[in-house]
Amino acid sequence: MSDEPSPEPAVAAGPAPAVPAASRRRGPRLSRRALLLAFTGGAALAVASSPVAAGTRTRRTTPLAPPSGRVDDLLARLTLDEKVSLLHGATDPESLGQAGHVPGVPRLGIPPLRLADGPAGIRVRRTATALPAPVLLAAAFDPGLARAYGRVIGREGRALGQDVLLSPMANLIRTPYAGRNFETFSEDPLLTADLVAEEIRGIQAEGLVATVKHFALNNQERDRTKVDVRAGEQTQHETELRAFEAAVAAGAGAVMAAYNKVDGVHAAENATLLTAILRDRWGFDGWVMSDWNAVHTTGPALAAGLDMEMPAGSRFGAALRDAVRAGRIEEAAVDRSVRRILSVRERFGLLDDTPSRPARDAASGARLALRVATAGATLLRNERGALPLTARAARSLAVIGPTATVPFVSGGGSAHVVPDAAAKPLDTIRARAGEESSVAYALGEDLFGRPLPPLSPAVDLEGVDVAAGATWTRTVTLTATDPDVWTFLVHYSGPRPTVTLDGTELFPVKQGITEYFVGGLLGRAPDGLHVRRTTLSLAAGPHELTVTAQGGPAGQRFRLRAVTGATRAADLTEAVRVARAAHSVVLFAYEDATEGRDRVSLALPGRQEALIEAVTAANARTTVVLNTSSAVTMPWLERTAAVLQMYYPGQEGAAATTAVLFGDADPGGRLTQTFPAAEDRHPTAGNPRRYPGVDGVEEYSEGVHIGHRWYEAQGVTPLFPFGHGLSYTTFRYEDLTVGPGAETGAGGLDVTFTVRNTGRRDGVEVAQVYVGPSPDLTALGIDQPRSALAGYRRLELAAGERRRVTVHVTARTLSSWDTGRHDWLLGTGRRTVRVGASSADPGLTVGVEVRPS
């Protein structure tokens, strides 16, 4: 509902609501005082606490340059209309296919601003490096790799004419159904914060402004524009907000406000989020933009701390200008937002008439894409050494599944990238196996359909060309020989053809973004045509089929296809035959997620479960390669020899998958999200108030027990725990000790241990450190995880190599949020420190007494 021209309260440029003052609740407070740590049977150790611990404000590690006066000069010379034009998006007359555009002010030499999607590469019309999905990057547990990932995106964004990147996504994986889980990193706050911060540093090192999103609590796609999220103060600070705080500390130039409401107020006009937390507590000095079409008011949004409306100006355009002229909003409030935007633009050289642009380095991007996909490859199961493929297993192979020949590069929506090239896994497997090997192939499941059976009167709908401005139409009879379930598919290059069957339209235009975001795999045919599909039961006998297609301004090509029960049965039979004839099988399975919609099931879609069961019954030496967005249930797991999780692996996914399958690389990934054993055994299962919400309200009643923390607290055994992943070698942990942080002013703990590669191959291990709860905080009524990730280290060890490792645990990680003080509180008392290979690994444990000095 519009707020114009109704009068609004006057909006001034003064400070927004401050963070609540600390109460006088008793208990040890984390500050600059020393901590005293006593180990059972050991001497007391004095440890200095962290200077960014509770009681202080976060400060960015990449400070802005001192003001030059240029911004003040520009602000003084800008007219009100020009100021307002800088606060909202508009149509780009020379669009490069990017998501957003803000016009410049030619009179003052201020150039336009282009904003591109880019969680896994730059999304524009031109080709770009299609990197593995962020969830696959995260699986490497390697902040340095995240920075390198950011640098590739940053360089390519600048090379492709972009100024601002709408990434990274810092929202946690809270429910396995969320449609954008592949676009973000992890269910764990610490891991997500580390990776988000390093990716931002990489992006911005190349001169591209990073936009951390979606602030905050945007953890699902279902009802994302209207759901009201209720999460307690402690829950917010200890889970969802941690990565955003890290992004601010890393110097992020921009923040994107989320669609959803938080405590009854839309995020884009939520003063608690945008000012009290983001600016007053964390010291953010960049600008806040809205998500696309997420602004609902003018004055309240501006006063709350929103600076820019995207992609147009329904609220921050004429409505804002008129409100200023009418005296309902002070011009100083507009100036504040303009100053923020211009200051960031000056910092990045985006006030120059012709900003410098580097050349795109496609070869370097491809190398990094391969490195990330290989590092994040996660081996979930490997019975009796089924992998790597060697000897006879490598010489007699069956490859099954549609994504073996249609490379699954990226998910749908904002993360979809058009790659320079992407090899087919079948081709890379055949090349690696060699000419003397036998590598047979079977489709298994048809994604894009077959030509229709003969129609009456006869017409070929397999490839119809419609001239520009022309209309093509036919009405024919389609005869079904038996009652069956049909999936109809239309492939088209221009305006979508209208297809009716017995008077019912098969492919109606959907509302909103669901019309455009249809998946990264299923939305386009291998030759690039758009695809829509629908499934229905068809009675035996004749059916009237009418097809009408418009050529549009450029002409188009379309085809109409179908998949039937008979073709499905034939595909399954062929897959079983090919599997039975080979020594070993590699079966590619998929799940196609996208922005704009959540998953409705954790099972593999279509008839893939039946395919896996039939193939594993025919050949027990079957490896399943999963190209999925998030966790899937696996009722077929025990029938397989191995399961390799590759998520959406980017343009070099085929090469990376092949390298891991044949043992040219060790599977270096570990799960950054817990895989549940069943649909009813995860944190949001069976509780609609937690997900998807009831009467428009969603409650984060799990509190701080997100992800793996919930499984441990509830005693629920997952299918695969957080941090799980197998290597082709074995490791042993030894000699755990804990002492004070050695770095001056670093505070916290240094956890030191030895990791030994006990196998015959070089391999990768991800050592993980977990800490237990503080009894003193428990006594104060502060909820805590039974076990929280406190640190980690990715290790590459040669066969037989042993390495002494120290992982630093920060004072912040040893603390909990105290809602009485509205601040962090050190967790004192006897706590456990555990080191192991996953959240469920008992590993090595030591007791530590933490108390303030």
Tab-separated table of C-alpha atoms in Angstrom, residues 305-508:
chain	number	residue	atom	x	y	z
A	305	GLY	CA	18.920	3.846	7.487
A	306	LEU	CA	18.087	2.721	3.942
A	307	ASP	CA	20.070	4.732	1.388
A	308	MET	CA	19.175	3.319	-2.014
A	309	GLU	CA	16.072	1.768	-3.556
A	310	MET	CA	16.530	-0.819	-6.284
A	311	PRO	CA	15.865	-1.414	-9.114
A	312	ALA	CA	13.660	1.655	-9.633
A	313	GLY	CA	12.344	4.637	-7.693
A	314	SER	CA	8.756	4.133	-6.634
A	315	ARG	CA	9.650	5.240	-3.069
A	316	PHE	CA	12.992	7.005	-3.351
A	317	GLY	CA	12.247	8.783	-6.615
A	318	ALA	CA	9.548	11.414	-7.125
A	319	ALA	CA	7.909	10.460	-3.818
A	320	LEU	CA	11.090	11.349	-1.936
A	321	ARG	CA	11.689	14.565	-3.863
A	322	ASP	CA	8.111	15.723	-3.268
A	323	ALA	CA	8.274	14.858	0.435
A	324	VAL	CA	11.403	17.001	0.814
A	325	ARG	CA	9.844	19.915	-1.028
A	326	ALA	CA	6.721	19.614	1.129
A	327	GLY	CA	8.804	19.682	4.300
A	328	ARG	CA	7.877	16.169	5.415
A	329	ILE	CA	11.479	15.024	5.044
A	330	GLU	CA	14.511	17.211	5.712
A	331	GLU	CA	16.931	17.527	2.809
A	332	ALA	CA	19.726	16.821	5.286
A	333	ALA	CA	18.400	13.241	5.542
A	334	VAL	CA	18.782	12.900	1.770
A	335	ASP	CA	22.266	14.410	1.986
A	336	ARG	CA	23.254	11.811	4.562
A	337	SER	CA	22.459	8.948	2.196
A	338	VAL	CA	24.045	10.681	-0.800
A	339	ARG	CA	27.211	11.273	1.223
A	340	ARG	CA	27.425	7.601	2.158
A	341	ILE	CA	27.097	6.491	-1.453
A	342	LEU	CA	29.521	9.061	-2.843
A	343	SER	CA	32.069	8.287	-0.130
A	344	VAL	CA	32.161	4.603	-1.060
A	345	ARG	CA	32.278	5.474	-4.755
A	346	GLU	CA	35.241	7.773	-4.120
A	347	ARG	CA	37.013	5.047	-2.186
A	348	PHE	CA	36.709	2.692	-5.175
A	349	GLY	CA	37.497	5.242	-7.876
A	350	LEU	CA	33.893	5.273	-9.082
A	351	LEU	CA	33.619	9.038	-9.293
A	352	ASP	CA	36.035	9.172	-12.227
A	353	ASP	CA	34.668	9.891	-15.685
A	354	THR	CA	36.267	6.769	-17.131
A	355	PRO	CA	36.979	4.245	-14.362
A	356	SER	CA	39.862	1.938	-15.187
A	357	ARG	CA	38.935	-1.558	-16.330
A	358	PRO	CA	41.253	-4.561	-16.293
A	359	ALA	CA	41.284	-7.138	-19.066
A	360	ARG	CA	39.374	-10.317	-18.338
A	361	ASP	CA	41.623	-13.306	-17.654
A	362	ALA	CA	39.441	-16.294	-18.580
A	363	ALA	CA	42.282	-18.801	-18.244
A	364	SER	CA	43.066	-17.707	-14.701
A	365	GLY	CA	39.381	-17.856	-13.805
A	366	ALA	CA	39.110	-21.381	-15.169
A	367	ARG	CA	42.114	-22.507	-13.128
A	368	LEU	CA	40.597	-21.136	-9.948
A	369	ALA	CA	37.220	-22.719	-10.764
A	370	LEU	CA	38.920	-26.105	-11.101
A	371	ARG	CA	40.881	-25.600	-7.896
A	372	VAL	CA	37.746	-24.741	-5.900
A	373	ALA	CA	35.646	-27.574	-7.329
A	374	THR	CA	38.369	-30.084	-6.518
A	375	ALA	CA	39.016	-28.687	-3.035
A	376	GLY	CA	35.314	-28.802	-2.140
A	377	ALA	CA	34.545	-32.268	-3.536
A	378	THR	CA	33.097	-34.163	-0.563
A	379	LEU	CA	33.236	-37.944	-0.376
A	380	LEU	CA	30.351	-39.043	1.842
A	381	ARG	CA	30.649	-42.824	1.496
A	382	ASN	CA	33.316	-45.163	0.182
A	383	GLU	CA	32.757	-48.835	0.926
A	384	ARG	CA	35.552	-51.322	0.388
A	385	GLY	CA	37.698	-48.759	-1.412
A	386	ALA	CA	35.296	-48.367	-4.330
A	387	LEU	CA	36.992	-45.068	-5.093
A	388	PRO	CA	39.314	-44.093	-6.551
A	389	LEU	CA	38.661	-45.937	-9.800
A	390	THR	CA	41.718	-48.004	-10.604
A	391	ALA	CA	42.641	-51.205	-12.457
A	392	ARG	CA	39.551	-53.022	-13.749
A	393	ALA	CA	37.185	-50.462	-12.218
A	394	ALA	CA	38.762	-47.797	-14.422
A	395	ARG	CA	38.790	-49.965	-17.549
A	396	SER	CA	35.163	-51.123	-17.562
A	397	LEU	CA	32.763	-48.343	-16.672
A	398	ALA	CA	29.130	-47.465	-17.128
A	399	VAL	CA	28.188	-43.812	-16.808
A	400	ILE	CA	24.510	-43.123	-16.188
A	401	GLY	CA	22.361	-40.028	-15.742
A	402	PRO	CA	21.380	-36.942	-17.734
A	403	THR	CA	23.871	-34.629	-16.020
A	404	ALA	CA	26.710	-36.786	-17.312
A	405	THR	CA	26.055	-35.282	-20.757
A	406	VAL	CA	24.392	-31.987	-19.771
A	407	PRO	CA	26.911	-30.379	-17.406
A	408	PHE	CA	25.268	-28.974	-14.289
A	409	VAL	CA	27.127	-25.700	-13.924
A	410	SER	CA	25.112	-23.499	-11.584
A	411	GLY	CA	21.814	-23.074	-9.811
A	412	GLY	CA	19.005	-20.844	-11.025
A	413	GLY	CA	18.218	-17.207	-10.389
A	414	SER	CA	20.786	-14.620	-9.361
A	415	ALA	CA	23.567	-17.203	-9.257
A	416	HIS	CA	23.198	-18.427	-12.843
A	417	VAL	CA	26.236	-17.654	-14.997
A	418	VAL	CA	26.804	-18.167	-18.723
A	419	PRO	CA	30.217	-19.891	-18.872
A	420	ASP	CA	32.813	-19.652	-21.594
A	421	ALA	CA	32.589	-23.426	-21.883
A	422	ALA	CA	31.687	-26.406	-19.743
A	423	ALA	CA	32.790	-29.935	-20.550
A	424	LYS	CA	30.502	-32.954	-20.212
A	425	PRO	CA	31.488	-35.303	-17.399
A	426	LEU	CA	31.096	-38.247	-19.773
A	427	ASP	CA	33.731	-36.753	-22.073
A	428	THR	CA	36.252	-36.080	-19.300
A	429	ILE	CA	35.706	-39.551	-17.843
A	430	ARG	CA	36.277	-41.176	-21.228
A	431	ALA	CA	39.401	-39.106	-21.817
A	432	ARG	CA	40.800	-40.003	-18.389
A	433	ALA	CA	39.946	-43.707	-18.712
A	434	GLY	CA	41.835	-43.900	-21.988
A	435	GLU	CA	41.234	-45.491	-25.373
A	436	GLU	CA	41.758	-49.019	-24.099
A	437	SER	CA	38.948	-48.684	-21.579
A	438	SER	CA	35.249	-49.264	-22.150
A	439	VAL	CA	32.983	-46.439	-20.984
A	440	ALA	CA	29.343	-47.037	-21.891
A	441	TYR	CA	26.564	-44.519	-21.339
A	442	ALA	CA	22.840	-44.615	-20.577
A	443	LEU	CA	20.524	-41.640	-20.074
A	444	GLY	CA	18.578	-43.095	-17.161
A	445	GLU	CA	16.150	-40.193	-16.906
A	446	ASP	CA	15.037	-37.899	-19.707
A	447	LEU	CA	15.070	-34.214	-18.761
A	448	PHE	CA	14.267	-32.615	-22.108
A	449	GLY	CA	11.850	-34.999	-23.806
A	450	ARG	CA	11.487	-36.833	-27.091
A	451	PRO	CA	9.560	-35.906	-30.246
A	452	LEU	CA	5.811	-36.396	-30.010
A	453	PRO	CA	4.233	-39.501	-31.526
A	454	PRO	CA	2.549	-39.087	-34.942
A	455	LEU	CA	-0.132	-36.387	-34.956
A	456	SER	CA	-3.217	-36.018	-37.124
A	457	PRO	CA	-3.071	-34.196	-39.445
A	458	ALA	CA	0.675	-34.815	-39.674
A	459	VAL	CA	2.875	-31.955	-38.462
A	460	ASP	CA	6.434	-31.964	-37.226
A	461	LEU	CA	6.694	-30.072	-33.932
A	462	GLU	CA	10.314	-31.016	-33.349
A	463	GLY	CA	11.701	-27.823	-34.823
A	464	VAL	CA	9.459	-24.986	-36.042
A	465	ASP	CA	10.832	-21.643	-37.215
A	466	VAL	CA	8.529	-18.640	-36.947
A	467	ALA	CA	9.505	-15.506	-38.833
A	468	ALA	CA	9.711	-12.112	-37.157
A	469	GLY	CA	6.249	-10.595	-36.802
A	470	ALA	CA	4.532	-13.789	-37.938
A	471	THR	CA	2.070	-16.056	-36.120
A	472	TRP	CA	2.170	-19.831	-36.460
A	473	THR	CA	-0.770	-21.950	-35.289
A	474	ARG	CA	-1.958	-25.547	-35.665
A	475	THR	CA	-4.667	-27.714	-34.126
A	476	VAL	CA	-4.006	-31.458	-34.274
A	477	THR	CA	-5.074	-34.682	-32.620
A	478	LEU	CA	-2.716	-36.476	-30.244
A	479	THR	CA	-3.722	-40.088	-29.539
A	480	ALA	CA	-2.626	-41.830	-26.349
A	481	THR	CA	-2.633	-45.597	-26.727
A	482	ASP	CA	-2.911	-46.237	-22.962
A	483	PRO	CA	-3.686	-44.266	-19.831
A	484	ASP	CA	-0.378	-42.775	-18.780
A	485	VAL	CA	1.441	-39.937	-17.042
A	486	TRP	CA	2.869	-37.527	-19.609
A	487	THR	CA	5.347	-34.728	-19.147
A	488	PHE	CA	5.016	-32.155	-21.910
A	489	LEU	CA	7.906	-29.801	-22.659
A	490	VAL	CA	8.079	-26.708	-24.818
A	491	HIS	CA	11.501	-25.443	-25.952
A	492	TYR	CA	11.541	-21.924	-27.386
A	493	SER	CA	13.834	-19.017	-28.205
A	494	GLY	CA	11.396	-16.092	-28.338
A	495	PRO	CA	7.935	-15.382	-26.899
A	496	ARG	CA	6.645	-18.522	-25.224
A	497	PRO	CA	4.255	-20.473	-27.466
A	498	THR	CA	0.734	-21.044	-26.189
A	499	VAL	CA	-0.063	-24.750	-26.002
A	500	THR	CA	-3.496	-26.086	-25.030
A	501	LEU	CA	-4.506	-29.703	-24.548
A	502	ASP	CA	-8.241	-30.348	-24.561
A	503	GLY	CA	-8.736	-26.642	-23.904
A	504	THR	CA	-6.350	-26.408	-20.931
A	505	GLU	CA	-3.236	-24.282	-21.270
A	506	LEU	CA	-0.153	-26.365	-20.497
A	507	PHE	CA	2.411	-23.606	-19.893
A	508	PRO	CA	0.670	-20.555	-18.428
